[in-house]
PDB file of C-alpha atoms and ligand atoms in Angstrom:
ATOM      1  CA  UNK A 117      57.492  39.476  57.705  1.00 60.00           C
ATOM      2  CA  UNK A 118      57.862  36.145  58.994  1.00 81.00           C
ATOM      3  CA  UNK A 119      60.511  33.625  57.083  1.00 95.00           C
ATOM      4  CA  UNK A 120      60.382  30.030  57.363  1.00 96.00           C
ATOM      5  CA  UNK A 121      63.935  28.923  58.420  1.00 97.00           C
ATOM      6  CA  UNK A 122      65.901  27.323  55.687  1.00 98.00           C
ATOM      7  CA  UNK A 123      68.685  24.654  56.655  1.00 98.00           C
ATOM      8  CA  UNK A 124      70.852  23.213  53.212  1.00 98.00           C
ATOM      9  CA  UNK A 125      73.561  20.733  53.462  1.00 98.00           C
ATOM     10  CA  UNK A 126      76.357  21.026  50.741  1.00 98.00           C
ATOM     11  CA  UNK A 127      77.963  18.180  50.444  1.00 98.00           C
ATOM     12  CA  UNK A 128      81.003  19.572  47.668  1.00 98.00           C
ATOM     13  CA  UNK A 129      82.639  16.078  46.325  1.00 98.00           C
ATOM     14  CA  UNK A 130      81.339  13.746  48.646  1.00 98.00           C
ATOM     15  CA  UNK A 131      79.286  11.275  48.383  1.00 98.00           C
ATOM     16  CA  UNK A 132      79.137   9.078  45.106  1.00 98.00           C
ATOM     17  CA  UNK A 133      75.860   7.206  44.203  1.00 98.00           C
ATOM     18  CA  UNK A 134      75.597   4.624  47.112  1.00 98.00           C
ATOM     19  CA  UNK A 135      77.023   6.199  49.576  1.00 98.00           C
ATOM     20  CA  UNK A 136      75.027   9.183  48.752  1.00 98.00           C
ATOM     21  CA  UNK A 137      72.286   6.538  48.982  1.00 98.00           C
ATOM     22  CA  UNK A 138      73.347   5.648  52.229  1.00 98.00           C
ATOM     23  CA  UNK A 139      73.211   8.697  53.738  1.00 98.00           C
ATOM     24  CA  UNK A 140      69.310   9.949  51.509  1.00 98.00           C
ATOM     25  CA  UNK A 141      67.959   7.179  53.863  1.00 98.00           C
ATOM     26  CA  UNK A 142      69.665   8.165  56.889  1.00 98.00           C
ATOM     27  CA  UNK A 143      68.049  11.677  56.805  1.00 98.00           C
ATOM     28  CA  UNK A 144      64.813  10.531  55.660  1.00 97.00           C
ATOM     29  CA  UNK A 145      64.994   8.502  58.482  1.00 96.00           C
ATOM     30  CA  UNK A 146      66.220  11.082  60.887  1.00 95.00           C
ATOM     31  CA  UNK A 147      64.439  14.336  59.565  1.00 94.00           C
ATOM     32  CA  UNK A 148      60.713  12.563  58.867  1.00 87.00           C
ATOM     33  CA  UNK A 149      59.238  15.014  61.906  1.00 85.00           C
ATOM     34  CA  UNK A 150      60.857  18.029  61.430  1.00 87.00           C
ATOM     35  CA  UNK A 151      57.736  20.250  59.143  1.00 86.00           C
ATOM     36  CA  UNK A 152      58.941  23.208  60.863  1.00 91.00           C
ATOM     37  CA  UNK A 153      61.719  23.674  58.174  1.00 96.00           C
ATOM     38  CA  UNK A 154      62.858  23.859  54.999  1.00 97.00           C
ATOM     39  CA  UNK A 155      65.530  21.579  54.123  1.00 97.00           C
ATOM     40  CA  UNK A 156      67.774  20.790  50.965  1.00 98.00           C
ATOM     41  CA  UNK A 157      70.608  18.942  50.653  1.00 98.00           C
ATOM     42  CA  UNK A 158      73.362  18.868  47.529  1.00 99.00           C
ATOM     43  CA  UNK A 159      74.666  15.743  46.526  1.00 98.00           C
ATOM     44  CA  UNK A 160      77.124  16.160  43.433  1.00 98.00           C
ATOM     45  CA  UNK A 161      75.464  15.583  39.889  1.00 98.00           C
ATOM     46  CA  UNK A 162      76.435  11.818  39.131  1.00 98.00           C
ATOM     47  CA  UNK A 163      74.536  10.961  43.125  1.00 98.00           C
ATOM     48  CA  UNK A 164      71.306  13.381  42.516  1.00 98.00           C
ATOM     49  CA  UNK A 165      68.737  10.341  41.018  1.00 98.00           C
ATOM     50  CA  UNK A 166      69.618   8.072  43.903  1.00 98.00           C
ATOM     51  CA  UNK A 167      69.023  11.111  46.463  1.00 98.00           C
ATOM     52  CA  UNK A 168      66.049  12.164  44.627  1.00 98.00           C
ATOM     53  CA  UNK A 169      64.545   8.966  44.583  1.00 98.00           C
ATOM     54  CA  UNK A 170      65.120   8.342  47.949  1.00 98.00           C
ATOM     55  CA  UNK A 171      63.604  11.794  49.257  1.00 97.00           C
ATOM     56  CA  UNK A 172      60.966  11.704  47.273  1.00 96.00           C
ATOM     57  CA  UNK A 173      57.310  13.187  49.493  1.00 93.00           C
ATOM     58  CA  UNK A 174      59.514  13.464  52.370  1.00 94.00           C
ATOM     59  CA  UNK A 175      59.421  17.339  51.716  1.00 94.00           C
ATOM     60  CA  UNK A 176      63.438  17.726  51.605  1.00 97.00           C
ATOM     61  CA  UNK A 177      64.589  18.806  48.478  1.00 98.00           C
ATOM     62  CA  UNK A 178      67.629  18.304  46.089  1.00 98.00           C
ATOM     63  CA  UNK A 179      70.116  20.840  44.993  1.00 98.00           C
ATOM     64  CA  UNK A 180      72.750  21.002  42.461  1.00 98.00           C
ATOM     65  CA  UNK A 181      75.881  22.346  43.212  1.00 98.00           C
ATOM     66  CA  UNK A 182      76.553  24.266  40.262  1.00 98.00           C
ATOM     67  CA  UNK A 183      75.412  25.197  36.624  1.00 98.00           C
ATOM     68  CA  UNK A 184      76.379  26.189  33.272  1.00 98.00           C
ATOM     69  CA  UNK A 185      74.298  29.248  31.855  1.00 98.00           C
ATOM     70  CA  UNK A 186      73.741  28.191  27.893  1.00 98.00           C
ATOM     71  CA  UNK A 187      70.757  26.055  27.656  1.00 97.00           C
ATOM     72  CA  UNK A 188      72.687  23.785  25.083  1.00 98.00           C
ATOM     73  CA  UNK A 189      75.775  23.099  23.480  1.00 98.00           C
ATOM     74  CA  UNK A 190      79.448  22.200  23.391  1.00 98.00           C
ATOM     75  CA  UNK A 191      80.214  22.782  26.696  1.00 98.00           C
ATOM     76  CA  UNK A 192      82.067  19.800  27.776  1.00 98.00           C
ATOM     77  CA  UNK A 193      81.706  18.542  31.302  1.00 97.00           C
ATOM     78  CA  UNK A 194      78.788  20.817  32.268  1.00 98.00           C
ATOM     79  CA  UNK A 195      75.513  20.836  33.004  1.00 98.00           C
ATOM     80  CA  UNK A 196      72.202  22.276  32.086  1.00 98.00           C
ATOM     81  CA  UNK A 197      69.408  24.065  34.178  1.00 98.00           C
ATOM     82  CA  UNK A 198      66.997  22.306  32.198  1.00 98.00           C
ATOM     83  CA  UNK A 199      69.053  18.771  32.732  1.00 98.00           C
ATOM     84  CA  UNK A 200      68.827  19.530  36.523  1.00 98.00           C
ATOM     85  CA  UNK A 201      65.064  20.583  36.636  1.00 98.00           C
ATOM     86  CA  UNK A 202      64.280  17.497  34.680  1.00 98.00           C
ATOM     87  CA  UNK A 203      66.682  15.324  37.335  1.00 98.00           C
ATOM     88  CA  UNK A 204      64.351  16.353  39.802  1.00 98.00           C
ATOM     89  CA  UNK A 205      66.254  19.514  41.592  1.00 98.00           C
ATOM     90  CA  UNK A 206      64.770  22.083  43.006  1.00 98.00           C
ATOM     91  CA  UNK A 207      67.339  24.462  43.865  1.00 98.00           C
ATOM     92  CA  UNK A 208      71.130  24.970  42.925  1.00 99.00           C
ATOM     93  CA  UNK A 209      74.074  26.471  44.415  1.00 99.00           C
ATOM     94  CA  UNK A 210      75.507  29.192  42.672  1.00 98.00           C
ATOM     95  CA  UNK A 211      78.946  30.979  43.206  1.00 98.00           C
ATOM     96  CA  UNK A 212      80.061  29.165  45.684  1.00 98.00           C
ATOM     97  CA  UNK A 213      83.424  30.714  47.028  1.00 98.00           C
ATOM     98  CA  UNK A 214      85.319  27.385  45.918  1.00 98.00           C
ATOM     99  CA  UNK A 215      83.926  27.840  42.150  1.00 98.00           C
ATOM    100  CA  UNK A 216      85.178  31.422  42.089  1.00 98.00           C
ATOM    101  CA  UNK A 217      88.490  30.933  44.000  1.00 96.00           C
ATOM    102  CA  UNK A 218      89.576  27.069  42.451  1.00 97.00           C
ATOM    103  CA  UNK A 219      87.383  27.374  39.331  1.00 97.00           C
ATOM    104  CA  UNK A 220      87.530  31.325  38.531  1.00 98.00           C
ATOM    105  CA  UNK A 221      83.845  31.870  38.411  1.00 98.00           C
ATOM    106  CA  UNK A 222      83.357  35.769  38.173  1.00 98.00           C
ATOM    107  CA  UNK A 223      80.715  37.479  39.235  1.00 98.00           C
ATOM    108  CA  UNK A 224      79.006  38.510  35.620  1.00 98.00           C
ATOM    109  CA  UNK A 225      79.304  34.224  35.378  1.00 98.00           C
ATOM    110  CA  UNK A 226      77.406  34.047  38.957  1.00 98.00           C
ATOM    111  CA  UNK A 227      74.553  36.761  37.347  1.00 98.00           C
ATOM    112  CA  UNK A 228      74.705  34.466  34.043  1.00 98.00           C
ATOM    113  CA  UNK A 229      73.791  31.402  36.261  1.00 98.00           C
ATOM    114  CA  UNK A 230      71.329  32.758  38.215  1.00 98.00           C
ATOM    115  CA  UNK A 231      68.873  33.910  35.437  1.00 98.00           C
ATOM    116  CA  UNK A 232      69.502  30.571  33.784  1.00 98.00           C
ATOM    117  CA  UNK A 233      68.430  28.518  36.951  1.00 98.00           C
ATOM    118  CA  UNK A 234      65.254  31.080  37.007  1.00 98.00           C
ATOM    119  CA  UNK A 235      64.650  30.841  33.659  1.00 98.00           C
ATOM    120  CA  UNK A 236      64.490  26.525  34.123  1.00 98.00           C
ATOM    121  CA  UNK A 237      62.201  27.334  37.105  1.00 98.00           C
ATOM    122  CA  UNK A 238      65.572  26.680  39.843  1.00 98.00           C
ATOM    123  CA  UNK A 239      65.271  28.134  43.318  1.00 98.00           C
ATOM    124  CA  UNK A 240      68.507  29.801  43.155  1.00 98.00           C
ATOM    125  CA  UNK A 241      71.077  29.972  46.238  1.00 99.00           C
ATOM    126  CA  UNK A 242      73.314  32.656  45.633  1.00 98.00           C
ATOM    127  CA  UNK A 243      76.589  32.440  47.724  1.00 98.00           C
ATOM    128  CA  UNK A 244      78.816  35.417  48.909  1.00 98.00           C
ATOM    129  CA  UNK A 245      81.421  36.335  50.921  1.00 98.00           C
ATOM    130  CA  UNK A 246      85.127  38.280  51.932  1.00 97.00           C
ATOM    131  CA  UNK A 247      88.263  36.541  52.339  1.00 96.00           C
ATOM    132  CA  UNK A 248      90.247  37.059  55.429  1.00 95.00           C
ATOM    133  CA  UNK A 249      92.386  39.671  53.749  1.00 95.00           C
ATOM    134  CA  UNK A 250      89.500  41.642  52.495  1.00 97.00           C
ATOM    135  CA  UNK A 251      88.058  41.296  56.363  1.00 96.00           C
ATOM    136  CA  UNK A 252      90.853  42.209  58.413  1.00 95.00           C
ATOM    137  CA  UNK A 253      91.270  45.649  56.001  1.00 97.00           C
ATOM    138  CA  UNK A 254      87.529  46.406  56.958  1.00 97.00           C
ATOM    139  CA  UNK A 255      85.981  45.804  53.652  1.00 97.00           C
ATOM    140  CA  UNK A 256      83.717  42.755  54.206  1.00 97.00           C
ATOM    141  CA  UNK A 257      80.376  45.033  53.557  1.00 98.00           C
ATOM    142  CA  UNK A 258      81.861  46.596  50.895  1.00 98.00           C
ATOM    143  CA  UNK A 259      82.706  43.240  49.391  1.00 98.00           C
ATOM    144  CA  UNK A 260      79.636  41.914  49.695  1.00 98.00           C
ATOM    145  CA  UNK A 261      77.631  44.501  48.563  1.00 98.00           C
ATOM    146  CA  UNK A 262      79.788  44.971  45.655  1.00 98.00           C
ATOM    147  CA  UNK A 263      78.804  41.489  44.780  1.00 98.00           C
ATOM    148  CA  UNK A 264      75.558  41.873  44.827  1.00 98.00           C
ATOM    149  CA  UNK A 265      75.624  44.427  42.372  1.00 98.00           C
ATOM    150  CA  UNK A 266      76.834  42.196  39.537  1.00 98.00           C
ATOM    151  CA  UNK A 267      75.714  39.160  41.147  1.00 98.00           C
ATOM    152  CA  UNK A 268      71.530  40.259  41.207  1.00 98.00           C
ATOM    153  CA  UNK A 269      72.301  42.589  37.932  1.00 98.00           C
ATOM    154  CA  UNK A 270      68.621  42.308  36.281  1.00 98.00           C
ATOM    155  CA  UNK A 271      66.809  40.209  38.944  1.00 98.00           C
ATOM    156  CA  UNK A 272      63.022  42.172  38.652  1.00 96.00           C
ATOM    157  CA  UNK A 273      60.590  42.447  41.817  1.00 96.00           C
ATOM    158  CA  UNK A 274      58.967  39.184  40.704  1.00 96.00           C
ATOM    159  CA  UNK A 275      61.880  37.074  40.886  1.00 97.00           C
ATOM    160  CA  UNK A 276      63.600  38.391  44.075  1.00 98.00           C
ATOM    161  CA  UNK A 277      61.737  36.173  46.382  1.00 96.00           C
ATOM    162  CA  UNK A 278      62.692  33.454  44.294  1.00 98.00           C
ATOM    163  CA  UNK A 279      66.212  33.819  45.398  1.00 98.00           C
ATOM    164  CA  UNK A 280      68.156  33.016  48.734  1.00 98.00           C
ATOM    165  CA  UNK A 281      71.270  34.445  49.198  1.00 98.00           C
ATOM    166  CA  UNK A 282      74.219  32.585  50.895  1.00 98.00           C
ATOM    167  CA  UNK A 283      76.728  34.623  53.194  1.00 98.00           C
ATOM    168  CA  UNK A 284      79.610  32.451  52.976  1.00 98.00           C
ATOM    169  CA  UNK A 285      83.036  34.269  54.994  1.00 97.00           C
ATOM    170  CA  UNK A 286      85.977  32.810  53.050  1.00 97.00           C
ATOM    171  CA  UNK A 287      87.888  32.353  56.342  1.00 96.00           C
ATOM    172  CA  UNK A 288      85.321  30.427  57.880  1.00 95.00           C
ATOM    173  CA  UNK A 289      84.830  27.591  55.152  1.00 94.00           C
ATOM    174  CA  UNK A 290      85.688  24.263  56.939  1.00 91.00           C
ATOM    175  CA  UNK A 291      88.213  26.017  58.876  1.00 92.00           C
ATOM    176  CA  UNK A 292      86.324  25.514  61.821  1.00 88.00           C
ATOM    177  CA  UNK A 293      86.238  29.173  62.406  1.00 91.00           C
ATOM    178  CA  UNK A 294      82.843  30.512  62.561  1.00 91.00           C
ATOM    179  CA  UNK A 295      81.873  34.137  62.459  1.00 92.00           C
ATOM    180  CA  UNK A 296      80.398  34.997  65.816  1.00 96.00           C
ATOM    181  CA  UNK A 297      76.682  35.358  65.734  1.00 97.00           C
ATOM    182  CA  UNK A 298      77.094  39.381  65.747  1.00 97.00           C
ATOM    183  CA  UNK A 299      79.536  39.530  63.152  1.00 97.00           C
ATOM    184  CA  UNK A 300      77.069  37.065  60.835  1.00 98.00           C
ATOM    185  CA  UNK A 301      74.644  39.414  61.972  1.00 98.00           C
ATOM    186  CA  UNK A 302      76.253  42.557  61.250  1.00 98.00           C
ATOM    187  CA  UNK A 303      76.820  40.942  57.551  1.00 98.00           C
ATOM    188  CA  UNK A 304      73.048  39.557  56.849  1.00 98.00           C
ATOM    189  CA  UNK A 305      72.113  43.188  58.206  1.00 98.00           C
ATOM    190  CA  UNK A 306      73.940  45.250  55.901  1.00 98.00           C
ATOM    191  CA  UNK A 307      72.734  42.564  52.764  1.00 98.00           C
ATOM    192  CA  UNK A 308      69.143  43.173  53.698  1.00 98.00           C
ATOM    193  CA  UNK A 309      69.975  46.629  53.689  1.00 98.00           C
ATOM    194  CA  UNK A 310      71.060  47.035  50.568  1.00 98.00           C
ATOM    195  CA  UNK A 311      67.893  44.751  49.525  1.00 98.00           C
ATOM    196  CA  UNK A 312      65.859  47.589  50.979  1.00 97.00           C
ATOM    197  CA  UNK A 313      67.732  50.270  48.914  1.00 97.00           C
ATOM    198  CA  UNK A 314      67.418  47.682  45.154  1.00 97.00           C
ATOM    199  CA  UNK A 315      64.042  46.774  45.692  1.00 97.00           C
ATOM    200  CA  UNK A 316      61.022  47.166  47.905  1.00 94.00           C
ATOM    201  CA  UNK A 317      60.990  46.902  51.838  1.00 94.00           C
ATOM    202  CA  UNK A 318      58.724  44.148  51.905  1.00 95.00           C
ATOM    203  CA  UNK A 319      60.776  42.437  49.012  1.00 96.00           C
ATOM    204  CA  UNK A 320      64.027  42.724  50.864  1.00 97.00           C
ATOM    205  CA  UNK A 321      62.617  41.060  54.260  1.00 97.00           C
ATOM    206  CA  UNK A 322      61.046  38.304  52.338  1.00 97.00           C
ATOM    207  CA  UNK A 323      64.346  37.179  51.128  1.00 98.00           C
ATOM    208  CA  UNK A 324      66.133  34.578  53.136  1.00 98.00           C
ATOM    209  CA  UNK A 325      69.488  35.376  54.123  1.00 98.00           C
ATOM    210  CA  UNK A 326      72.050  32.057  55.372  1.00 98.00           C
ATOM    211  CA  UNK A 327      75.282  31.669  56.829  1.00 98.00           C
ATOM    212  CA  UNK A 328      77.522  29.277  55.883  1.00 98.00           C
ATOM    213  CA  UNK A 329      81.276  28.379  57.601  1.00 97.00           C
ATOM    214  CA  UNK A 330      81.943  25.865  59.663  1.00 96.00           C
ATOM    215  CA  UNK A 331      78.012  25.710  61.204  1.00 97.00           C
ATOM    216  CA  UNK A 332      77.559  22.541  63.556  1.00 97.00           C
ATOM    217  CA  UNK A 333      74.989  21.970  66.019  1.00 95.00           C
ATOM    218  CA  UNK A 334      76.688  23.237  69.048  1.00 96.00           C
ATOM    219  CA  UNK A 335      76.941  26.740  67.056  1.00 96.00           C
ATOM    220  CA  UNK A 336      73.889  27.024  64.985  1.00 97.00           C
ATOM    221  CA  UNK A 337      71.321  27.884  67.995  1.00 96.00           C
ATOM    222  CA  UNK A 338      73.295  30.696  68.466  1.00 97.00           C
ATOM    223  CA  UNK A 339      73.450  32.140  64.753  1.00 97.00           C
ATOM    224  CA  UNK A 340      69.922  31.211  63.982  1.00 97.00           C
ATOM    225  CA  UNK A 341      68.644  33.174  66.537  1.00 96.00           C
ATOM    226  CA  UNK A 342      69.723  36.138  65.279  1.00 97.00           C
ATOM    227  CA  UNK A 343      66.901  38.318  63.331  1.00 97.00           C
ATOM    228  CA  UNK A 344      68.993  38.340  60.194  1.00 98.00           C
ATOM    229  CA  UNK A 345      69.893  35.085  59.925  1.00 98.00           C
ATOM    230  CA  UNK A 346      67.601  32.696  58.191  1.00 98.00           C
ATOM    231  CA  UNK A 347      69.083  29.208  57.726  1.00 98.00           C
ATOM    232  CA  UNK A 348      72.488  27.857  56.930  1.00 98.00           C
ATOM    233  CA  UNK A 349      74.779  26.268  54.671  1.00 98.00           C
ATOM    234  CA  UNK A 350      76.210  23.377  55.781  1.00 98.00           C
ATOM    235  CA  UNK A 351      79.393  21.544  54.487  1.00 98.00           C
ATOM    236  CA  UNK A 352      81.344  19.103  56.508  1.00 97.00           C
ATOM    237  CA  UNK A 353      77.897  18.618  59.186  1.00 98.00           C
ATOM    238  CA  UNK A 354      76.006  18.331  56.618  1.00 98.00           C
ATOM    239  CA  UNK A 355      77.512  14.509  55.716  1.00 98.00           C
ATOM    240  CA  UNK A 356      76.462  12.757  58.440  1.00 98.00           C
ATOM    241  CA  UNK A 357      72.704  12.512  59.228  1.00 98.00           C
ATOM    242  CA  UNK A 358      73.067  12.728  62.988  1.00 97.00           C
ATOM    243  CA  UNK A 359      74.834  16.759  62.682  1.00 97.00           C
ATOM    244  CA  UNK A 360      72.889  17.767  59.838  1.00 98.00           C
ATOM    245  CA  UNK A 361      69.419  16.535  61.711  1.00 97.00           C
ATOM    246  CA  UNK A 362      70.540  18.651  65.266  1.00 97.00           C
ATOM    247  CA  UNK A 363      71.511  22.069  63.000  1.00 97.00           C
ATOM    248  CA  UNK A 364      67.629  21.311  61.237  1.00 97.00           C
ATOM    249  CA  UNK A 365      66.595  20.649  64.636  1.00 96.00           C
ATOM    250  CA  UNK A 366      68.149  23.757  66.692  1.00 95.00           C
ATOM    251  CA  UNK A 367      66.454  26.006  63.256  1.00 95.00           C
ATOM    252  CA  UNK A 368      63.265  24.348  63.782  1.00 89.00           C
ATOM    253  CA  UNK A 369      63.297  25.225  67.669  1.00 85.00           C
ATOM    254  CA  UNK A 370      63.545  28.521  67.527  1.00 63.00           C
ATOM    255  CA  UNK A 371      60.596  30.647  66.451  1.00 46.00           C
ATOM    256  CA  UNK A 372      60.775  32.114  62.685  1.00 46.00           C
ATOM    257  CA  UNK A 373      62.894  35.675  62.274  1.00 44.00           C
ATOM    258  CA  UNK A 374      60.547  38.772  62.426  1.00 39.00           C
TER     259      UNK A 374
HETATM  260  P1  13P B 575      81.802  24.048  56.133  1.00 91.34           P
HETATM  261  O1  13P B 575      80.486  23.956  56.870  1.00 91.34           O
HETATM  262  O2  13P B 575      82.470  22.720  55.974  1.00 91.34           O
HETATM  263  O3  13P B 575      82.680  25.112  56.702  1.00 91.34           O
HETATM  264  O4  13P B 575      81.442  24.510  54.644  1.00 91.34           O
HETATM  265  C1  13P B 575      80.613  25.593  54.448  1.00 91.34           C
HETATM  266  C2  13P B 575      80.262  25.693  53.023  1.00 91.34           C
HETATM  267  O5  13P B 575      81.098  26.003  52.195  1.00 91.34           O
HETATM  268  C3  13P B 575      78.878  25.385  52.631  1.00 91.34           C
HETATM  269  O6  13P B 575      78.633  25.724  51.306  1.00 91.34           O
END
């Protein structure tokens, strides 16, 4: 099973309308050759028209950063999957360690997300990940995996390959502390592994797996060679065009994960 690459640039609360502008045309600008990947970037919600508009048929697509689950209501301050479909998104971001640590997103909330965003027609990116704590006691499988029970709760063999899922170490998010390529590994290994034992084999290695912490372009050759790991998330090199177009670059260099 062969999986195209998959490189996504969060940008978290950066970047209002024109600078988000700004930087749209910068990537365009920078990214224009690179077919050999699939790119997204995630403004926040009040900057996605200007960086949809300005990405428009250059094949890299817009994500939201978050979600609310009702398709309606009183919900002050959120946001629809419907609202973000019609804004032109293609995928969102969904449990994101800073939503569940800052904002208290659960994991039965992360599972209520996701089959909202799949029910709007939303490529989901589903983040996980152990804190330091949680790592240095020898639990960051277990943590995962536990996750992923909740988090995928109800996802069917037809939707599965809709999904990516993000491993995100706590202790590595713009710390500048990356997990080494075989601990990533290690962690995208066991996830696929317990893809294998939820759903079918082919199923499980159709389903891209990315790392996200501290990934810049003097790291992310390394990681993305590694069989397991299919992409990245990107934070802080993801707002400049110049670092975000090197980490598409080193993904797009290397042949596609087997
Ligand atoms: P940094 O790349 O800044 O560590 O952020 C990673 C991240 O949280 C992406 O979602």
């Amino acid at each position: 099973m062969s999986r195209r690459k998959f490189i996504a640039g969060n940008w978290k609360m950066h970047m209002g309308p024109g600078r988000a502008d700004t930087l749209a045309q910068d990537l365009r600008r920078e990214l224009l050759d690179l077919q050999a990947v699939d790119l997204a970037v995630a403004p926040p919600f009040i900057s996605i028209p200007e960086v949809v508009a300005r990405l428009r048929h250059t094949g890299i697509h817009v994500a939201a950063q978050n979600l609310h689950w009702e398709p309606r209501g009183a919900f002050t301050g959120e946001i629809t999957a419907e609202m973000l479909r019609d804004s032109g998104c293609t995928y969102v971001i969904i449990g994101h360690s800073e939503r569940r640590r800052l904002f208290g997103e659960t994991d039965p909330d992360v599972n209520r997300k996701l089959h909202a965003a799949l029910r709007a027609g939303l490529l989901p990116i589903v983040c996980i990940g152990e804190s330091l704590e949680q790592r240095e006691s020898g639990k960051a499988t277990e943590v995962v995996t536990t996750q992923l029970e909740t988090d995928l709760a109800g996802i069917t063999d037809d939707h599965l390959p809709l999904v990516t899922i993000a491993y995100e170490p706590i202790w590595a998010i713009g710390t500048g502390r990356t997990a080494s390529p075989p601990q990533a590994q290690e962690i995208h290994a066991a996830i696929r592994s317990w893809l294998r034992q939820h759903y079918s084999s082919g199923l499980a290695a159709a389903v891209r797996i990315l790392y996200g912490g501290s990934v810049n372009h003097a790291n992310a050759g390394n990681l993305l060679r590694r069989p397991d790991i299919d992409g990245a998330l990107v934070g802080g090199a993801s707002l400049k065009a110049s670092s975000f177009a090197a980490i598409a670059r080193a993904a797009g260099s290397g042949l596609p994960n087997h």
